[in-house]
């Protein structure tokens, strides 16, 4: 039998491809259509070099508009130019990882030479004082980026921002600038007026990319990957159009490009065409749905499964009554507690929000109103993914066909 890798090695042009530039961790050094934003932020940071303090900054913009990439690029440039010349620290923190005040202050305090702060165990007061002393003795400028800061504030409130600003005002020889990044355009409304006025931040909004912008970004990335000749113009245009329909999300566009290229390679095709893009898009959507389904709580899985079974037995638009019955049946077969209609109703609205089902209120004339529940995703795939859960092993050998006839 032919070696399974042969088809890749036979095509020497594939050896010149550099597909890692499509990975999420890749930080490009050119960012088309973000030159203006980059210059604005760089001008602010550059105050460090003329003995002034940069202003605090909040960067707003929807997902995939280049906020994280721009700031990481600037951080890299800043570190490079100040290395060995000036005490500058650029600290990038993602607030989903650093999700409490202790770990943020600890990271800032340990970024410079001084007394080491343990990652846990000290009182907040001691962490704060040690961090402040370390930073002041070090004599330099810190820029701390709090990416996805809205999540932090929703979880912990805005006291952290206050503490960092207080620390900054207590420093004699050093300074700290805060850069917050958020997807939430209303973020500053969450802030306490006291924090807001002290922050006195510069606001920068990253607007969504247009279809043409995305085309430029993609073409640039194709060049970096050395695959410009492998991808047709039509495929690039299609991805750009699709991405601009989804809020101009460059992340999704790049991911779709990567998946389309991989698909064409594994099919042994000579170019990436529109058809690859369509298939890749379906695959990504399927993967995303599968991921969502897998992470649902057990009870919710059973609920989704019962809606999928209703659909398979011909009831694509089920009333809440149908859904309750089907759910009760499955839950008892699975050997799990049966939840109240109230809880089920809550779960249904969560599922609606996740896009797994759609729930619409329908008027039944003089019989009042009822909700119509419809599965928004493929029922047999849904069934397959949910039944992978070991806790539902009792449902594996369940006679669905028979059951469907009995209860539906
Ligand atoms: N103008 C641009 N030029 C090149 N690549 C970009 C541009 N904007 C975004 N990207 C890329 O798109 C992806 C998403 O960008 P990211 O900065 O993570 O978005 P955000 O943080 O706003 O959600 C990253 O891979 C990034 O490199
Ligand atoms: Mg980001």
Short mmCIF file of N, CA and C in Angstrom, two decimals, residues 175-249:
data_model
loop_
_atom_site.label_atom_id
_atom_site.label_comp_id
_atom_site.label_asym_id
_atom_site.label_seq_id
_atom_site.Cartn_x
_atom_site.Cartn_y
_atom_site.Cartn_z
N UNK A 175 6.30 54.96 37.02
CA UNK A 175 4.90 55.21 36.68
C UNK A 175 4.25 53.95 36.12
N UNK A 176 2.95 53.87 36.29
CA UNK A 176 2.19 52.74 35.74
C UNK A 176 1.06 53.29 34.87
N UNK A 177 0.99 52.79 33.65
CA UNK A 177 -0.11 53.17 32.76
C UNK A 177 -1.00 51.95 32.55
N UNK A 178 -2.30 52.17 32.61
CA UNK A 178 -3.22 51.06 32.40
C UNK A 178 -3.77 51.12 30.97
N UNK A 179 -3.72 49.97 30.29
CA UNK A 179 -4.41 49.85 29.00
C UNK A 179 -5.46 48.75 29.14
N UNK A 180 -6.73 49.13 29.09
CA UNK A 180 -7.80 48.13 29.16
C UNK A 180 -8.29 47.82 27.76
N UNK A 181 -8.59 46.56 27.52
CA UNK A 181 -9.15 46.18 26.21
C UNK A 181 -10.50 45.50 26.45
N UNK A 182 -11.51 45.90 25.70
CA UNK A 182 -12.83 45.31 25.92
C UNK A 182 -13.64 45.18 24.64
N UNK A 183 -14.43 44.12 24.56
CA UNK A 183 -15.37 43.93 23.45
C UNK A 183 -16.65 44.71 23.70
N UNK A 184 -16.81 45.15 24.94
CA UNK A 184 -18.08 45.73 25.34
C UNK A 184 -18.03 47.25 25.20
N UNK A 185 -18.80 47.76 24.25
CA UNK A 185 -18.73 49.19 23.96
C UNK A 185 -19.28 50.03 25.11
N UNK A 186 -20.03 49.38 26.00
CA UNK A 186 -20.60 50.14 27.12
C UNK A 186 -19.79 49.96 28.40
N UNK A 187 -18.58 49.43 28.24
CA UNK A 187 -17.78 49.07 29.41
C UNK A 187 -17.69 50.16 30.46
N UNK A 188 -17.43 51.40 30.03
CA UNK A 188 -17.13 52.43 31.03
C UNK A 188 -18.37 52.76 31.88
N UNK A 189 -19.56 52.34 31.39
CA UNK A 189 -20.76 52.55 32.21
C UNK A 189 -20.75 51.72 33.50
N UNK A 190 -19.99 50.62 33.47
CA UNK A 190 -19.91 49.77 34.67
C UNK A 190 -19.06 50.40 35.76
N UNK A 191 -18.24 51.38 35.38
CA UNK A 191 -17.25 51.87 36.33
C UNK A 191 -17.84 52.86 37.31
N UNK A 192 -17.35 52.76 38.53
CA UNK A 192 -17.70 53.72 39.56
C UNK A 192 -17.23 55.12 39.10
N UNK A 193 -18.05 56.15 39.32
CA UNK A 193 -17.66 57.50 38.88
C UNK A 193 -16.30 57.94 39.41
N UNK A 194 -15.99 57.49 40.61
CA UNK A 194 -14.69 57.83 41.23
C UNK A 194 -13.53 57.24 40.40
N UNK A 195 -13.73 55.98 40.01
CA UNK A 195 -12.70 55.30 39.23
C UNK A 195 -12.60 55.95 37.85
N UNK A 196 -13.77 56.22 37.30
CA UNK A 196 -13.82 56.77 35.95
C UNK A 196 -13.10 58.12 35.85
N UNK A 197 -13.34 58.99 36.85
CA UNK A 197 -12.75 60.32 36.73
C UNK A 197 -11.24 60.24 36.96
N UNK A 198 -10.82 59.32 37.81
CA UNK A 198 -9.40 59.18 38.07
C UNK A 198 -8.67 58.57 36.88
N UNK A 199 -9.35 57.65 36.22
CA UNK A 199 -8.75 56.95 35.07
C UNK A 199 -8.46 57.94 33.95
N UNK A 200 -9.40 58.86 33.74
CA UNK A 200 -9.22 59.94 32.76
C UNK A 200 -8.60 59.42 31.47
N UNK A 201 -9.21 58.36 30.94
CA UNK A 201 -8.54 57.62 29.89
C UNK A 201 -8.76 58.18 28.49
N UNK A 202 -7.84 57.79 27.62
CA UNK A 202 -8.01 58.05 26.20
C UNK A 202 -8.79 56.87 25.64
N UNK A 203 -9.79 57.15 24.81
CA UNK A 203 -10.59 56.04 24.26
C UNK A 203 -10.22 55.81 22.81
N UNK A 204 -10.05 54.56 22.46
CA UNK A 204 -9.80 54.24 21.06
C UNK A 204 -10.77 53.16 20.63
N UNK A 205 -11.47 53.40 19.54
CA UNK A 205 -12.44 52.40 19.08
C UNK A 205 -11.92 51.74 17.81
N UNK A 206 -11.88 50.43 17.82
CA UNK A 206 -11.52 49.66 16.62
C UNK A 206 -12.82 49.30 15.90
N UNK A 207 -13.08 49.94 14.79
CA UNK A 207 -14.33 49.69 14.08
C UNK A 207 -14.23 48.36 13.32
N UNK A 208 -15.38 47.73 13.04
CA UNK A 208 -15.35 46.45 12.32
C UNK A 208 -14.74 46.63 10.92
N UNK A 209 -14.09 45.59 10.44
CA UNK A 209 -13.50 45.64 9.09
C UNK A 209 -14.59 45.47 8.03
N UNK A 210 -14.38 46.14 6.91
CA UNK A 210 -15.27 45.92 5.77
C UNK A 210 -14.78 44.68 5.02
N UNK A 211 -15.57 44.26 4.06
CA UNK A 211 -15.18 43.12 3.24
C UNK A 211 -13.85 43.38 2.53
N UNK A 212 -13.66 44.60 2.01
CA UNK A 212 -12.40 44.93 1.33
C UNK A 212 -11.21 44.93 2.30
N UNK A 213 -11.46 45.41 3.52
CA UNK A 213 -10.38 45.38 4.53
C UNK A 213 -9.93 43.95 4.77
N UNK A 214 -10.92 43.07 4.93
CA UNK A 214 -10.59 41.66 5.21
C UNK A 214 -9.81 41.06 4.03
N UNK A 215 -10.21 41.44 2.81
CA UNK A 215 -9.47 40.94 1.65
C UNK A 215 -7.99 41.33 1.74
N UNK A 216 -7.73 42.59 2.10
CA UNK A 216 -6.33 43.03 2.24
C UNK A 216 -5.60 42.25 3.33
N UNK A 217 -6.28 42.05 4.44
CA UNK A 217 -5.66 41.32 5.55
C UNK A 217 -5.34 39.89 5.13
N UNK A 218 -6.30 39.26 4.44
CA UNK A 218 -6.08 37.88 4.01
C UNK A 218 -4.96 37.79 2.99
N UNK A 219 -4.97 38.69 2.01
CA UNK A 219 -3.93 38.63 0.98
C UNK A 219 -2.54 38.82 1.60
N UNK A 220 -2.47 39.70 2.59
CA UNK A 220 -1.21 39.91 3.27
C UNK A 220 -0.75 38.62 3.96
N UNK A 221 -1.69 37.97 4.61
CA UNK A 221 -1.37 36.73 5.34
C UNK A 221 -0.99 35.62 4.36
N UNK A 222 -1.65 35.58 3.20
CA UNK A 222 -1.33 34.56 2.20
C UNK A 222 0.11 34.72 1.72
N UNK A 223 0.52 35.98 1.57
CA UNK A 223 1.91 36.24 1.16
C UNK A 223 2.87 35.72 2.21
N UNK A 224 2.58 36.03 3.46
CA UNK A 224 3.46 35.58 4.55
C UNK A 224 3.57 34.06 4.57
N UNK A 225 2.46 33.40 4.23
CA UNK A 225 2.45 31.94 4.26
C UNK A 225 2.98 31.34 2.97
N UNK A 226 3.28 32.22 2.00
CA UNK A 226 3.76 31.77 0.70
C UNK A 226 2.75 30.88 -0.04
N UNK A 227 1.49 31.24 0.08
CA UNK A 227 0.44 30.42 -0.56
C UNK A 227 -0.44 31.26 -1.51
N UNK A 228 0.03 32.46 -1.86
CA UNK A 228 -0.79 33.34 -2.71
C UNK A 228 -1.24 32.65 -3.99
N UNK A 229 -0.33 31.86 -4.57
CA UNK A 229 -0.69 31.21 -5.84
C UNK A 229 -1.60 30.00 -5.67
N UNK A 230 -1.70 29.54 -4.46
CA UNK A 230 -2.48 28.33 -4.19
C UNK A 230 -3.96 28.66 -3.94
N UNK A 231 -4.23 29.91 -3.60
CA UNK A 231 -5.60 30.29 -3.23
C UNK A 231 -6.19 31.20 -4.32
N UNK A 232 -7.34 30.84 -4.84
CA UNK A 232 -7.94 31.65 -5.91
C UNK A 232 -8.52 32.95 -5.33
N UNK A 233 -8.62 33.94 -6.22
CA UNK A 233 -9.21 35.21 -5.83
C UNK A 233 -10.64 35.03 -5.36
N UNK A 234 -11.34 34.14 -6.03
CA UNK A 234 -12.74 33.89 -5.69
C UNK A 234 -12.89 33.40 -4.26
N UNK A 235 -11.96 32.53 -3.83
CA UNK A 235 -12.03 32.01 -2.46
C UNK A 235 -11.78 33.13 -1.46
N UNK A 236 -10.80 34.00 -1.77
CA UNK A 236 -10.51 35.12 -0.87
C UNK A 236 -11.72 36.03 -0.77
N UNK A 237 -12.33 36.30 -1.92
CA UNK A 237 -13.48 37.20 -1.94
C UNK A 237 -14.64 36.61 -1.12
N UNK A 238 -14.86 35.33 -1.31
CA UNK A 238 -15.96 34.68 -0.59
C UNK A 238 -15.74 34.75 0.93
N UNK A 239 -14.53 34.44 1.37
CA UNK A 239 -14.25 34.48 2.81
C UNK A 239 -14.45 35.90 3.34
N UNK A 240 -14.00 36.89 2.56
CA UNK A 240 -14.15 38.29 3.00
C UNK A 240 -15.61 38.67 3.13
N UNK A 241 -16.41 38.24 2.16
CA UNK A 241 -17.84 38.56 2.22
C UNK A 241 -18.49 37.90 3.43
N UNK A 242 -18.17 36.63 3.63
CA UNK A 242 -18.75 35.91 4.77
C UNK A 242 -18.34 36.58 6.08
N UNK A 243 -17.07 36.97 6.18
CA UNK A 243 -16.58 37.56 7.43
C UNK A 243 -17.23 38.93 7.66
N UNK A 244 -17.45 39.68 6.58
CA UNK A 244 -18.03 41.00 6.80
C UNK A 244 -19.48 40.89 7.23
N UNK A 245 -20.12 39.76 6.89
CA UNK A 245 -21.48 39.54 7.39
C UNK A 245 -21.47 39.19 8.87
N UNK A 246 -20.31 38.76 9.36
CA UNK A 246 -20.20 38.42 10.79
C UNK A 246 -19.40 39.49 11.51
N UNK A 247 -19.83 40.72 11.44
CA UNK A 247 -19.20 41.84 12.15
C UNK A 247 -17.75 42.09 11.77
N UNK A 248 -17.35 41.69 10.58
CA UNK A 248 -15.97 41.97 10.16
C UNK A 248 -14.94 41.35 11.07
N UNK A 249 -15.14 40.11 11.41
CA UNK A 249 -14.26 39.42 12.35
C UNK A 249 -13.07 38.80 11.60
#
